[in-house]
PDB file of C-alpha atoms in Angstrom:
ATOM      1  CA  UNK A  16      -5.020  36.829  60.013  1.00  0.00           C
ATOM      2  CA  UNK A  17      -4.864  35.413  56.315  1.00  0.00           C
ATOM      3  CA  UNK A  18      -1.031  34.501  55.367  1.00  0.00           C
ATOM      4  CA  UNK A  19      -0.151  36.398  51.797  1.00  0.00           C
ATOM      5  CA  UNK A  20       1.056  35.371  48.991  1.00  0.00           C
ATOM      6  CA  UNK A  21       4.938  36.162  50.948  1.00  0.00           C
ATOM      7  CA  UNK A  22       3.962  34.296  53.717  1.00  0.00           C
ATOM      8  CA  UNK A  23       3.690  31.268  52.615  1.00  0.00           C
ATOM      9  CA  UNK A  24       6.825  31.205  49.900  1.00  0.00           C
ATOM     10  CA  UNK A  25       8.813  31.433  52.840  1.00  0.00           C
ATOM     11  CA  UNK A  26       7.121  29.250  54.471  1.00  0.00           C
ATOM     12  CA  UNK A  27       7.409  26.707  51.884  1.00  0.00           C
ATOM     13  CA  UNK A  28      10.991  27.812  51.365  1.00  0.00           C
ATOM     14  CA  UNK A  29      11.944  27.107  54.730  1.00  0.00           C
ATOM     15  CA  UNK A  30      10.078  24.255  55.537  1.00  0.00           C
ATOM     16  CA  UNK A  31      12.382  22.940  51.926  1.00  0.00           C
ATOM     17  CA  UNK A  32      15.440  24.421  53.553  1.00  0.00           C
ATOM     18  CA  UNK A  33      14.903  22.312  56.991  1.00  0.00           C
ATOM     19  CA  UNK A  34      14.129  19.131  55.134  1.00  0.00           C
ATOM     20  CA  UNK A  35      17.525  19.366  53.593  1.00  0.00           C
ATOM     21  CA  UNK A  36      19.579  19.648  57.162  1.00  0.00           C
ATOM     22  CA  UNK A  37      19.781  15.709  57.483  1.00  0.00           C
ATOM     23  CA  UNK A  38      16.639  14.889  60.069  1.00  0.00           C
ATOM     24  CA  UNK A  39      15.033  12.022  60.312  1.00  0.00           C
ATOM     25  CA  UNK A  40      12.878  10.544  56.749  1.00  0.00           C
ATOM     26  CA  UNK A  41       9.367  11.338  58.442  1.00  0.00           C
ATOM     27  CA  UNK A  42      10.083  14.506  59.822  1.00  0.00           C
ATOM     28  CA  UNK A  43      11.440  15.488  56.643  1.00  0.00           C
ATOM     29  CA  UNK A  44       8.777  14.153  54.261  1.00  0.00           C
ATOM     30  CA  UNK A  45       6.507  15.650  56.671  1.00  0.00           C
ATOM     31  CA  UNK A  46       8.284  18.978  55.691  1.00  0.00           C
ATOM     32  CA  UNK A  47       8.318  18.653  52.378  1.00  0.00           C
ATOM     33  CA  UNK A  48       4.229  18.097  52.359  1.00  0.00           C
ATOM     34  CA  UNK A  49       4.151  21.288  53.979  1.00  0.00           C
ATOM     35  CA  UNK A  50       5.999  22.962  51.872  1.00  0.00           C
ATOM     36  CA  UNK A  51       3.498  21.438  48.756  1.00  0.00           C
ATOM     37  CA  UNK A  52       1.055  22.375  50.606  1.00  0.00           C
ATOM     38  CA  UNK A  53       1.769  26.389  51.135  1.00  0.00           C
ATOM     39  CA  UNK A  54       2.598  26.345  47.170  1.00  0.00           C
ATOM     40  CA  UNK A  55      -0.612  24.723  46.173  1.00  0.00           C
ATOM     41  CA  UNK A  56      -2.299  27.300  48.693  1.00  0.00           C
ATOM     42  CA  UNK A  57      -0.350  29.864  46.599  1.00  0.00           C
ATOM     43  CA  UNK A  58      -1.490  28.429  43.173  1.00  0.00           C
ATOM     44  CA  UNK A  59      -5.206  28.148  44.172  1.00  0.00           C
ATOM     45  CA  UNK A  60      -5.526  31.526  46.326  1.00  0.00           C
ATOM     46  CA  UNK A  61      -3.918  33.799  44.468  1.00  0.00           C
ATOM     47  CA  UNK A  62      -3.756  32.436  40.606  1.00  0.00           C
ATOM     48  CA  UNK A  63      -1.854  34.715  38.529  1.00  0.00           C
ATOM     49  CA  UNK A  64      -1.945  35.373  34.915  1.00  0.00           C
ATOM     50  CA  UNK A  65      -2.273  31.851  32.610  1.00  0.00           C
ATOM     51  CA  UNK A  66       1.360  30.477  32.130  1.00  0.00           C
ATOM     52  CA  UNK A  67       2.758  30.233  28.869  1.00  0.00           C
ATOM     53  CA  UNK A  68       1.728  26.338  27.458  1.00  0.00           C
ATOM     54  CA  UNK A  69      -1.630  26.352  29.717  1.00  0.00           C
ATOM     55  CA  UNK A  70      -4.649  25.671  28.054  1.00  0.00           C
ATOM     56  CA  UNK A  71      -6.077  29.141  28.739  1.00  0.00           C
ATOM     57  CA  UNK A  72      -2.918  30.719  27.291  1.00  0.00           C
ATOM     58  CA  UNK A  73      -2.409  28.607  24.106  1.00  0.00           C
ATOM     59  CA  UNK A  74      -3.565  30.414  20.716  1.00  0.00           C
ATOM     60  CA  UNK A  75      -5.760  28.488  18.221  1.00  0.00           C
ATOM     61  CA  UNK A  76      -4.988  29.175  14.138  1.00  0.00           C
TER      62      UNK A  76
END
């Protein structure tokens, strides 16, 4: 089955949350990828509407 969009902010939210509870650097860092990772999964899988400042968004006089 295909995470959503849900399942991977809390993914990323908790892998963040762990990598703040004082483990060792690798195991940490390695958490913190992770967490990069779901969020870029999250930015390329389900794109939402063009942010405000984006190329896309920005209106030409």
């Amino acid at each position: 089955m295909t995470p959503t969009i849900n399942d991977l902010k809390d993914q990323a939210d908790r892998a963040e949350r762990l990598a703040r509870t004082g483990m060792d650097p690798v195991t940490a860092e390695r958490l913190r990828a992770y967490a990069e990772e779901c969020r870029n999964r999250i930015a390329t899988d389900y794109p939402g509407p063009p942010r405000a400042g984006s190329p896309v968004c920005q209106v030409s006089h």
